[in-house]
Short mmCIF file of C-alpha atoms and ligand atoms in Angstrom, two decimals:
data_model
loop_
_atom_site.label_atom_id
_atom_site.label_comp_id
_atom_site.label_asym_id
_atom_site.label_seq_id
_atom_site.Cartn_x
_atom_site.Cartn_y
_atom_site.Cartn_z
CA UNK A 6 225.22 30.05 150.42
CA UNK A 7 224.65 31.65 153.96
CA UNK A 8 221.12 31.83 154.88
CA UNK A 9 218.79 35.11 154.75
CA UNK A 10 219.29 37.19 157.68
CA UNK A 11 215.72 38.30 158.45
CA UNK A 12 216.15 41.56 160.91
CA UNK A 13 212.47 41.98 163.03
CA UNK A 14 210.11 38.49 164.02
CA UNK A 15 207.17 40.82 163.43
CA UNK A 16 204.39 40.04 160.82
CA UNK A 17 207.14 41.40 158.42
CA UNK A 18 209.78 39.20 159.26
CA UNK A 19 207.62 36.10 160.08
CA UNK A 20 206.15 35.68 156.68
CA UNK A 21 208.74 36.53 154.45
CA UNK A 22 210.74 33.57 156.66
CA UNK A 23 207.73 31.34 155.86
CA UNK A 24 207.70 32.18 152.13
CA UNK A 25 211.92 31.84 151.61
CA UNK A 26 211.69 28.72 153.48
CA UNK A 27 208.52 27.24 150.90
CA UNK A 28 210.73 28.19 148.25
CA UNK A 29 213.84 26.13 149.62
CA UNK A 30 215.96 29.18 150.97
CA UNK A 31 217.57 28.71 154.30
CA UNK A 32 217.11 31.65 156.74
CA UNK A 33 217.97 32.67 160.12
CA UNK A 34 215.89 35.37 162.44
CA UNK A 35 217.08 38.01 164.62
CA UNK A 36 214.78 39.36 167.08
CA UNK A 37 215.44 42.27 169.67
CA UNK A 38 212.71 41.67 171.76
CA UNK A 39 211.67 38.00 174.03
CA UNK A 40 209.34 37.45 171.74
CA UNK A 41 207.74 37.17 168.21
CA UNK A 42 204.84 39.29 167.02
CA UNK A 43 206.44 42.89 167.33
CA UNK A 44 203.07 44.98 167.15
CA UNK A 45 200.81 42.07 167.41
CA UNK A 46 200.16 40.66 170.51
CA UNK A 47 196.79 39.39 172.41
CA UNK A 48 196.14 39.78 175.82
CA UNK A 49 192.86 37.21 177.60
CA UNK A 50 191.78 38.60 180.46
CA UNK A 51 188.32 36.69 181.89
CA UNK A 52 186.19 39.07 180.37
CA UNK A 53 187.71 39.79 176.96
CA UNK A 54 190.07 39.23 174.53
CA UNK A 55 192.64 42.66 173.55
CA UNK A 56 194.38 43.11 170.70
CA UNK A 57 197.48 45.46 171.09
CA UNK A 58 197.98 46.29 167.50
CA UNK A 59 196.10 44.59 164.31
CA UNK A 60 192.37 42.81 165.44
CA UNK A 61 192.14 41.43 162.01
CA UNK A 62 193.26 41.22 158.44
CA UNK A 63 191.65 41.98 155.21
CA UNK A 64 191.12 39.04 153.68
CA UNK A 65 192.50 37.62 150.15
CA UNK A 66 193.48 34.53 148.27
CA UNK A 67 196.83 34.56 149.55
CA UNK A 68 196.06 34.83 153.04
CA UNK A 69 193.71 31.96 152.84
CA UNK A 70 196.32 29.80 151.66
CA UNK A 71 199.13 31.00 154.59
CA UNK A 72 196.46 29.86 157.11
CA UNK A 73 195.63 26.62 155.21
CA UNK A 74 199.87 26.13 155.10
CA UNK A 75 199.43 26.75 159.05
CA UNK A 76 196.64 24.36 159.37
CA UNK A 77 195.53 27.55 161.57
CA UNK A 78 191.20 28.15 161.12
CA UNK A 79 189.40 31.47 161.05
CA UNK A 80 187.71 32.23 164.12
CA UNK A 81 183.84 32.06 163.54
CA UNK A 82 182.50 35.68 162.53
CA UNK A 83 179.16 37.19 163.43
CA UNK A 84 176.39 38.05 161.09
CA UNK A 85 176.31 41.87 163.10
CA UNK A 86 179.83 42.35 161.37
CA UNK A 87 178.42 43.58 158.42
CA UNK A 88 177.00 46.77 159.60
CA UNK A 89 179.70 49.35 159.47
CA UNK A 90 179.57 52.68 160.44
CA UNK A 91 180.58 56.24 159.88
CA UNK A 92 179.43 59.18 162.44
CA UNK A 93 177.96 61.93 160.54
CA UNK A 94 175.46 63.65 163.05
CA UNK A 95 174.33 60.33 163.91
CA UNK A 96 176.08 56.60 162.99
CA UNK A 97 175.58 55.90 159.23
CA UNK A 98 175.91 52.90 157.02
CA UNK A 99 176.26 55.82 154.11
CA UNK A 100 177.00 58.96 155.22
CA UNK A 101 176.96 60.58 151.40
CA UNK A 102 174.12 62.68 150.06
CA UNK A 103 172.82 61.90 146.83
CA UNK A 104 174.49 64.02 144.63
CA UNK A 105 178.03 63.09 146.25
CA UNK A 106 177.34 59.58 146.01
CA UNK A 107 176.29 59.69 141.67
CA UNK A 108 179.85 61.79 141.36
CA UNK A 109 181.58 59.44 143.24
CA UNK A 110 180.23 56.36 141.07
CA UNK A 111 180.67 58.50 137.98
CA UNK A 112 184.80 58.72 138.93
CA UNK A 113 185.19 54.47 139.92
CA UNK A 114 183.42 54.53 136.05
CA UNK A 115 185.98 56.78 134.84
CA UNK A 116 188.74 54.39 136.80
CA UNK A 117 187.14 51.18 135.20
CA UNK A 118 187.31 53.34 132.13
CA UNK A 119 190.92 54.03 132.45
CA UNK A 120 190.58 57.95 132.27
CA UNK A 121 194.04 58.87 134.07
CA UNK A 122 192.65 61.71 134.92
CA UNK A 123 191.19 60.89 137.53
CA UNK A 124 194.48 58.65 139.42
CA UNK A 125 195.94 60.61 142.09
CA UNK A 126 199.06 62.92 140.31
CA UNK A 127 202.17 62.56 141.79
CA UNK A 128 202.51 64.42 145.35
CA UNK A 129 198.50 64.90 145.93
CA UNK A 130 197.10 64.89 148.90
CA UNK A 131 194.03 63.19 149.86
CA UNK A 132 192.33 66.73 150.90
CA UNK A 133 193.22 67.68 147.32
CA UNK A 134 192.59 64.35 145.02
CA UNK A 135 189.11 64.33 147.01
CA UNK A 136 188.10 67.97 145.91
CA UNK A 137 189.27 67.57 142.58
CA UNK A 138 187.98 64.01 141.68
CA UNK A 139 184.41 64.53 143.38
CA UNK A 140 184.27 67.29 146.45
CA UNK A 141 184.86 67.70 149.98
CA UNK A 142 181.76 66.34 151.24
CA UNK A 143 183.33 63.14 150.01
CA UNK A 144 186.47 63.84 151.64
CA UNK A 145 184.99 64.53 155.24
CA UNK A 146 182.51 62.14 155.56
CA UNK A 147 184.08 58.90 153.72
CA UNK A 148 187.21 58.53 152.68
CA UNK A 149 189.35 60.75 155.02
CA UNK A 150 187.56 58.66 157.88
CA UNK A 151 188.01 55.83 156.68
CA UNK A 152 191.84 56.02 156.03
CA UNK A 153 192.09 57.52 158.89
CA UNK A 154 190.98 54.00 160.20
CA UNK A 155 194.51 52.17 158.63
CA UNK A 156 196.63 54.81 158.02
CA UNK A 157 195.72 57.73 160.89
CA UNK A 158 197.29 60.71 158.83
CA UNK A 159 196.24 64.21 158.10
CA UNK A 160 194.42 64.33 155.12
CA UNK A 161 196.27 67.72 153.92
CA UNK A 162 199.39 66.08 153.47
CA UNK A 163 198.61 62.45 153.20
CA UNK A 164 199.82 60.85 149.55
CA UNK A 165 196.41 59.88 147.41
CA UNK A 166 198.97 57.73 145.52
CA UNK A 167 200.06 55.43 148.59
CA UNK A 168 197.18 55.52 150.56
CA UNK A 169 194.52 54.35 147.55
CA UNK A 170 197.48 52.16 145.52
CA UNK A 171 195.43 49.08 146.39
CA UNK A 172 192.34 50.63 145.17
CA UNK A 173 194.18 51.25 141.40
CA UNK A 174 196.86 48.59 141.57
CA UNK A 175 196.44 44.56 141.22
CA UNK A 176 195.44 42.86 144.62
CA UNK A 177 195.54 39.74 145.32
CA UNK A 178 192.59 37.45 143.75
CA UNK A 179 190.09 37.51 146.27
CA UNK A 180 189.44 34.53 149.00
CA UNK A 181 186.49 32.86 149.40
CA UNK A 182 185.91 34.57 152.71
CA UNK A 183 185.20 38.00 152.09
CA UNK A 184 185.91 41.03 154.55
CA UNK A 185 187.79 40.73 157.64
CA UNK A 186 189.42 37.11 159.22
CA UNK A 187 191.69 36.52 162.50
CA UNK A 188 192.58 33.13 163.97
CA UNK A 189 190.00 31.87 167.16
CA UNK A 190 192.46 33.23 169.55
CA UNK A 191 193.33 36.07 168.36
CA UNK A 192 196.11 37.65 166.23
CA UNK A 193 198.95 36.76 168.53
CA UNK A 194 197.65 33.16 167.47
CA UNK A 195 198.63 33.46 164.11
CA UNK A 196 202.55 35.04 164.88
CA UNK A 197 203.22 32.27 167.40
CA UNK A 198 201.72 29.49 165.21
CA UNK A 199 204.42 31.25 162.27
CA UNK A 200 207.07 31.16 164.85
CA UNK A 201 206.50 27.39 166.14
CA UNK A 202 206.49 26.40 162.10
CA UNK A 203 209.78 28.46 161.19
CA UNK A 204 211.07 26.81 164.28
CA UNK A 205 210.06 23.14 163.82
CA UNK A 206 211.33 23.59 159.69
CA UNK A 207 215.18 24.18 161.97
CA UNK A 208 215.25 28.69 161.46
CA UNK A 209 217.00 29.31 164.13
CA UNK A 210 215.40 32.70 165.82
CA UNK A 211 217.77 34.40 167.93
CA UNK A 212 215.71 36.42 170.59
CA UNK A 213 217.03 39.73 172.52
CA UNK A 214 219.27 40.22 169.94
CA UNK A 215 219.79 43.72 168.91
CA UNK A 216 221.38 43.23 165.27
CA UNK A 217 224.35 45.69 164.06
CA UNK A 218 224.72 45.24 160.34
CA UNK A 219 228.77 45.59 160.72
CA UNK A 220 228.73 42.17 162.59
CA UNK A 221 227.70 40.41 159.00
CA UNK A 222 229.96 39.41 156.11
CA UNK A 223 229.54 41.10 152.98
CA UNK A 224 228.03 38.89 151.05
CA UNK A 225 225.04 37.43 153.23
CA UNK A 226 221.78 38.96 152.28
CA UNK A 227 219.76 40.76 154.98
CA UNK A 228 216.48 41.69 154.73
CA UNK A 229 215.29 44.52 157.77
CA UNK A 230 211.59 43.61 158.63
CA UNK A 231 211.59 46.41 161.35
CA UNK A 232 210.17 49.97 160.99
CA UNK A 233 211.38 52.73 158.98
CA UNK A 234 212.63 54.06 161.73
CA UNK A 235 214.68 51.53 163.44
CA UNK A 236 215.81 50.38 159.83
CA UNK A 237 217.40 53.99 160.50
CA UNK A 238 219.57 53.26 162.96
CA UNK A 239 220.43 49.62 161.71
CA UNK A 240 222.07 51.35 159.01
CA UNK A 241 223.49 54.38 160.07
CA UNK A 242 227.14 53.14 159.82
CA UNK A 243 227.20 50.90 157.06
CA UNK A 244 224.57 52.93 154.62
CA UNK A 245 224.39 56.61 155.48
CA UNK A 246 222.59 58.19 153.05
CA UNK A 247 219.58 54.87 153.00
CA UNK A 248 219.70 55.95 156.73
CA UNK A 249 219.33 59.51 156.22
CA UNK A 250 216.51 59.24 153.85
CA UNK A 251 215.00 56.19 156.28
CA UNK A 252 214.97 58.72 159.30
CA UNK A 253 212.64 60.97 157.22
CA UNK A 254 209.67 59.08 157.38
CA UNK A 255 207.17 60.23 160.44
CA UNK A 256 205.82 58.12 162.48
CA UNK A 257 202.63 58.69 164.59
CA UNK A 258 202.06 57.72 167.77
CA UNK A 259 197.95 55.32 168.42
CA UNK A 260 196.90 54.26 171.50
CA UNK A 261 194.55 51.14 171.35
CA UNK A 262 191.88 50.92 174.37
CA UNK A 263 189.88 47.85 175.17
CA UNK A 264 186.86 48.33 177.35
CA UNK A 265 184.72 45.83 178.46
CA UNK A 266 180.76 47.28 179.36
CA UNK A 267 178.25 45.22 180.70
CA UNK A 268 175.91 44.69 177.89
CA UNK A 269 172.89 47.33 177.10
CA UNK A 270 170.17 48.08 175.15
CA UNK A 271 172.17 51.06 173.80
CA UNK A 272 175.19 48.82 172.25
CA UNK A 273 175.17 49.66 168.78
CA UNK A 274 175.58 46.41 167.02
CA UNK A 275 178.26 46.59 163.95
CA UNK A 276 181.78 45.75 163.16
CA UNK A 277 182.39 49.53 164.40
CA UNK A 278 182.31 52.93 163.70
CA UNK A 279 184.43 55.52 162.26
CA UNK A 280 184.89 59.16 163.95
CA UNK A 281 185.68 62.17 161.26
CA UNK A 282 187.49 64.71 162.81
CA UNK A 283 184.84 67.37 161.60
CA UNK A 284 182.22 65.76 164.29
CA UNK A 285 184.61 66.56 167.06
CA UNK A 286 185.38 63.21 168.56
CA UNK A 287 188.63 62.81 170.87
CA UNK A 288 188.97 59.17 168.93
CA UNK A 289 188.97 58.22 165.88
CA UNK A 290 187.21 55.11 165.59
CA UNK A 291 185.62 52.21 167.53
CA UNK A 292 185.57 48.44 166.65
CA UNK A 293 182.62 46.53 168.39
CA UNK A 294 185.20 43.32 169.57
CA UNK A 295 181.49 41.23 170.65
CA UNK A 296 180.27 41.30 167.21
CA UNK A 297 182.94 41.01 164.89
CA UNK A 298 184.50 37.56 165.87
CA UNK A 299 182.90 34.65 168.31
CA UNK A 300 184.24 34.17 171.61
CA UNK A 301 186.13 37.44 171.62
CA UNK A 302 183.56 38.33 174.62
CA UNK A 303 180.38 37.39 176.63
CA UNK A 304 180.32 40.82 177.61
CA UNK A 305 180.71 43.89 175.60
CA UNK A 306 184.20 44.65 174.25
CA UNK A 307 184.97 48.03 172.38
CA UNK A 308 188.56 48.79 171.22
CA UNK A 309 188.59 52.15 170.97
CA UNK A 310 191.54 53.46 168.80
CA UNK A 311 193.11 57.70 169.84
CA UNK A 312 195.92 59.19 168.42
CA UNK A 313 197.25 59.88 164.81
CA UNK A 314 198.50 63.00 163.23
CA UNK A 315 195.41 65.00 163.99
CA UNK A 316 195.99 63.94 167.94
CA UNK A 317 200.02 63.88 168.49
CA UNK A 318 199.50 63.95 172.43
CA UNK A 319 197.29 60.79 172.94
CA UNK A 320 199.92 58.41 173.71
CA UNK A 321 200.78 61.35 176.67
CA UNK A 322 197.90 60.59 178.61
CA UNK A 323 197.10 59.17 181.70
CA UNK A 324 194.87 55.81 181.62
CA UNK A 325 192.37 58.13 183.63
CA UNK A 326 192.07 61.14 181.05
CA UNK A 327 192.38 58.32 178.26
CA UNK A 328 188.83 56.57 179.71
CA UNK A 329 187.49 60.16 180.20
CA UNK A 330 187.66 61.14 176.48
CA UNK A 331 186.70 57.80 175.61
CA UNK A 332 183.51 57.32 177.88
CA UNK A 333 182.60 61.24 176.33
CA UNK A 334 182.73 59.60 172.78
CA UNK A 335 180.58 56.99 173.99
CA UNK A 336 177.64 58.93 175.25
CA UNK A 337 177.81 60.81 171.84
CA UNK A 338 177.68 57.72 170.02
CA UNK A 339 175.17 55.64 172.06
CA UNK A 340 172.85 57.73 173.71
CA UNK A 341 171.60 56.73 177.25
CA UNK A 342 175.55 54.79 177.95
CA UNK A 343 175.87 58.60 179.92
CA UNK A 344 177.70 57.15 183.23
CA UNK A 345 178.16 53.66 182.57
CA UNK A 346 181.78 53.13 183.55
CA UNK A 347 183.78 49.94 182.11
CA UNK A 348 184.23 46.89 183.81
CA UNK A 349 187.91 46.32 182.67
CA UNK A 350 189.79 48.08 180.34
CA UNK A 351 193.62 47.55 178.69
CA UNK A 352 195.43 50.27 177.34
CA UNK A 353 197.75 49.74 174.78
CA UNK A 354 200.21 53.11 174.23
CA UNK A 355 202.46 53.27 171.16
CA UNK A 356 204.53 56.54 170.92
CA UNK A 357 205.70 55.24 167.60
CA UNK A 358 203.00 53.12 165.89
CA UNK A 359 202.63 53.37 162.22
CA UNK A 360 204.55 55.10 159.18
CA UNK A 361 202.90 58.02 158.40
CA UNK A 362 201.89 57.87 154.57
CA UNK A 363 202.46 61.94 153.59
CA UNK A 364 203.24 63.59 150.05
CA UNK A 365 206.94 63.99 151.08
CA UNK A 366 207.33 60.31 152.15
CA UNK A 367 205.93 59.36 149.02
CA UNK A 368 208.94 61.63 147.01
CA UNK A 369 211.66 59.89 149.11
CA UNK A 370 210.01 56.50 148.80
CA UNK A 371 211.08 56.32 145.24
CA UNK A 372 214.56 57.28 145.66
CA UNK A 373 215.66 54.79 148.16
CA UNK A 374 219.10 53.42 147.57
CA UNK A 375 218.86 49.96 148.54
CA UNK A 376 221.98 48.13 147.59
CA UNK A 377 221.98 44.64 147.50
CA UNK A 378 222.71 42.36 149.28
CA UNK A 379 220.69 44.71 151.44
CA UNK A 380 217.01 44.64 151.14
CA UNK A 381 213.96 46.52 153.22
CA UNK A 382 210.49 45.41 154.05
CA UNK A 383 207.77 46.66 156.35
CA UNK A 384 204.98 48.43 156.83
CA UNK A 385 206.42 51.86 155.46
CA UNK A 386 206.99 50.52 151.82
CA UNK A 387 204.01 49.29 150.18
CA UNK A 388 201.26 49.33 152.76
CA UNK A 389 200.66 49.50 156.61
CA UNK A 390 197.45 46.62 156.56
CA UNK A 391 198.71 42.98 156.85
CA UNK A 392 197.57 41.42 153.91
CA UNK A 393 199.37 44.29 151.83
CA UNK A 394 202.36 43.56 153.97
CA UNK A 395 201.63 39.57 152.95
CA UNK A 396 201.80 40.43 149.36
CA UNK A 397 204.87 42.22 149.83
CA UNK A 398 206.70 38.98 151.66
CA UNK A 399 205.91 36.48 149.26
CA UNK A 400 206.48 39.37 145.95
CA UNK A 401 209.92 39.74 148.06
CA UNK A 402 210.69 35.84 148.45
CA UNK A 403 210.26 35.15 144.94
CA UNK A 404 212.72 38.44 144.00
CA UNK A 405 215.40 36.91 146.39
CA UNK A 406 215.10 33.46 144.97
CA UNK A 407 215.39 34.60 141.35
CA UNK A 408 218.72 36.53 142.08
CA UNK A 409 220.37 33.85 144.42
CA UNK A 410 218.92 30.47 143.86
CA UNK A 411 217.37 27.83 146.20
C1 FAD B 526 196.94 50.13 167.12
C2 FAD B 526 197.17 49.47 165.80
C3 FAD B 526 196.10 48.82 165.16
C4 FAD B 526 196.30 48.17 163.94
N1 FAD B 526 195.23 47.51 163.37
C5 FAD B 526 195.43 46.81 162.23
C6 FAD B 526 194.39 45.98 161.72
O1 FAD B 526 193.31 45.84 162.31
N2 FAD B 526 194.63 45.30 160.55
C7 FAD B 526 195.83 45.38 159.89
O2 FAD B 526 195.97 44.75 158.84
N3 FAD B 526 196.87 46.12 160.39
C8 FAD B 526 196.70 46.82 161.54
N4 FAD B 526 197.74 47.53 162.08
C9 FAD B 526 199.04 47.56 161.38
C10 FAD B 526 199.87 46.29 161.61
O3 FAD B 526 199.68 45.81 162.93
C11 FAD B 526 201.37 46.61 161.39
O4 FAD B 526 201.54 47.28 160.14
C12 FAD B 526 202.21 45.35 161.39
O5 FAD B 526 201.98 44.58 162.54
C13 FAD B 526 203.69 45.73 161.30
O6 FAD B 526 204.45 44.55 161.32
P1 FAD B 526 206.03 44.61 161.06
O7 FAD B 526 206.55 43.23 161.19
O8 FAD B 526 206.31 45.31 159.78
O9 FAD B 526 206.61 45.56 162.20
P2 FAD B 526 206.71 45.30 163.77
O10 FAD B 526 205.53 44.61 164.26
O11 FAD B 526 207.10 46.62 164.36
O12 FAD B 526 207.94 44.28 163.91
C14 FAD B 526 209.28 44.67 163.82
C15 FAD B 526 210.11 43.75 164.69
O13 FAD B 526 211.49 44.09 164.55
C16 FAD B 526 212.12 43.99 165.83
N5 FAD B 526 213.35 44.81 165.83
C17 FAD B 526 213.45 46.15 165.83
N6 FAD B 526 214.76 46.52 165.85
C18 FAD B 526 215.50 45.38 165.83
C19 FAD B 526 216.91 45.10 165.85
N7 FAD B 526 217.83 46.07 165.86
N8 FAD B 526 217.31 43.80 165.84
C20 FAD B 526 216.38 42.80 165.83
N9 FAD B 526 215.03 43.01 165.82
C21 FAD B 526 214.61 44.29 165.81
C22 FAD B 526 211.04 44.53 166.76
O14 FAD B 526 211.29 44.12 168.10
C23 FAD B 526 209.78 43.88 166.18
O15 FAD B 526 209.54 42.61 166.73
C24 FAD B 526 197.59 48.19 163.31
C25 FAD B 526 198.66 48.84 163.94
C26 FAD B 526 198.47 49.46 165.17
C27 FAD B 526 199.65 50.11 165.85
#
């Protein structure tokens, strides 16, 4: 049998590589850039460590094990980590009032309980599953927030069904190591460490290689690890309608800043804080780089995160307007940080970033004709966070083994 054509060395493509190859398949990479990682990529400068996309991945069971296969440690997390925060007037570990917070209990007992009524329906939109499940305060000031953290849509159209799946579907068994993990140097660490064990196991990973789909015989199967997008264009010739309904899903542009500061007194100390659009912020969310992870800093490293469907322009701006907004946010945040400019700061600008998760991408989601020996992965299927993607790959590996054998 010819081996898998895996289409995109991103986390996508890298992983489900790793998990056809520990179930005996032979596979072969294409890759249009110089190098693997796609989103992921870490930049040291002196000062600080940057992460262009992903800083870290939720941990699970599963993950634990692909970094134990790797032989590839976590990097040593801080005890601050824990404190997470939502702006609401003022930064909040819970920004709920009382009465929000017993209705909000009262429908995860009606989950446990199995009441359907309380699932997202087909086609609902966050704004809308929100109101009707509990109320708005607990749309505003926690859950639109914090998906706006992963998935950075608009709340009126963003699909309750994909966007909380993992909260009603199976996950993976948890890991010992709860919360957030990365590898000591960074994510970029763990996609070269992937590429270096694909490559060593003889996958041959062809780099700068645009891949055209007509260039393939028939029968080799070909998985496209790339985005929705892109997957559009792959198949434009060969698959016209896939393509057609691929080129519907939106994508939204996030622009990822890291700033170093000299440390203060008015650092707030926390894995990071998230911005609801209701309190006016330009971004929507901060992670605290210092005190998530050791060695990520001496100093004090914020990635601030812009962009999103509520802010379609931030990937427009100029690095100057971009630390303007941002050093605004700050003073709001941290009083007294008024006119304390950074000491470095990497911008990372993508026009195109993420899927974007709506009620209409949900319809067309289920009607994707996918004909074998065609398949699709990425981060517009079954979630845009890693391990979700990880769960995908190895759900994906064991499909393509049953059908065509080790
Ligand atoms: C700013 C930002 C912050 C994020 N933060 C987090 C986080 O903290 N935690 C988390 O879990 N997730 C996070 N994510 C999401 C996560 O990084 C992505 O979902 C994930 O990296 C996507 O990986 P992928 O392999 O599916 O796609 P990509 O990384 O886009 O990889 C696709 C690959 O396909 C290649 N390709 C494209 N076209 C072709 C072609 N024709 N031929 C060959 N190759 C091709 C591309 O060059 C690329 O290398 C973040 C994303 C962004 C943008």
């Amino acid at each position: 049998m010819k081996p898998v054509a895996i289409v995109g060395a991103g986390f996508s493509g890298l992983t489900l590589a790793h998990h056809l190859r520990k179930r005996g398949l032979e596979v072969q990479l294409f890759e249009k850039q110089d190098r693997a990682g796609g989103l992921i990529n870490t930049h040291a400068s002196g000062l600080s460590l940057s992460e262009a996309a992903a800083n870290a991945i939720l941990n699970d069971s599963e993950i634990e094990k692909l970094f134990a296969d790797l032989n590839l440690p976590f990097a040593a997390r801080k005890p601050e980590r824990k404190k997470r925060y939502i702006f609401w007037n003022t930064p909040k570990r819970w920004p709920l009032g009382l009465w929000t917070t017993l209705k909000a209990l009262w429908m995860i007992l009606q989950i446990r309980l199995g009441n359907a009524e309380v699932l997202p329906r087909e086609a609902e939109s966050i704004h809308d599953w929100c109101r009707r499940v509990v109320n708005a305060q607990f749309e505003e000031r926690l859950i639109s927030p914090a998906l706006q953290g992963v998935f950075a849509g608009d709340p009126k159209i963003l699909s309750a069904k994909l966007t909380l799946s993992a909260l009603f579907t199976g996950r993976a068994p948890a890991g010992k190591e709860k919360g957030s993990i990365a590898p000591p140097e960074g994510m970029n660490q763990l996609m070269q460490t992937l590429r270096r064990r694909l490559e060593a196991d003889g996958v041959p990973i062809q780099f700068n290689h645009d891949f055209d789909l007509k260039g393939l015989g028939g029968d080799q199967i070909v998985v496209l690890c790339t985005s929705a997008w892109t997957a559009a264009d792959i198949t434009k010739d060969t698959h016209p309608e896939l393509s057609e309904q691929l080129r519907r899903c939106e994508s939204l542009p996030l622009v990822s800043v890291t700033c170093v500061f000299e440390k203060s007194e008015t650092d707030l100390e926390g894995f990071g804080c998230l911005l609801p659009p209701q309190q006016n912020f330009i971004a929507s969310g901060v992670i605290f780089n210092d005190c998530v992870f050791e060695n990520r800093s001496q100093k004090r490293s914020e990635a601030w995160i812009l962009g999103g469907a509520l802010q379609l322009g931030a990937a427009g701006w100029s690095d100057e307007e971009l630390i303007n907004n941002i050093l605004k946010d700050r003073a709001r945040l941290m009083p007294g940080s008024e006119g304390r400019r950074p000491l470095e700061f990497r911008v990372h600008r993508w026009p195109r970033a993420i899927p974007h998760y709506t009620v209409q991408w949900e319809k067309i989601v289920k009607t994707l004709k996918v004909e074998r020996p065609l398949f699709l992965h990425g981060n517009y299927l079954g979630g845009i966070g890693l391990s979700r993607i990880h769960r995908r790959s190895i759900e994906l590996a064991e499909q393509i083994k049953d059908i065509y054998g080790a």
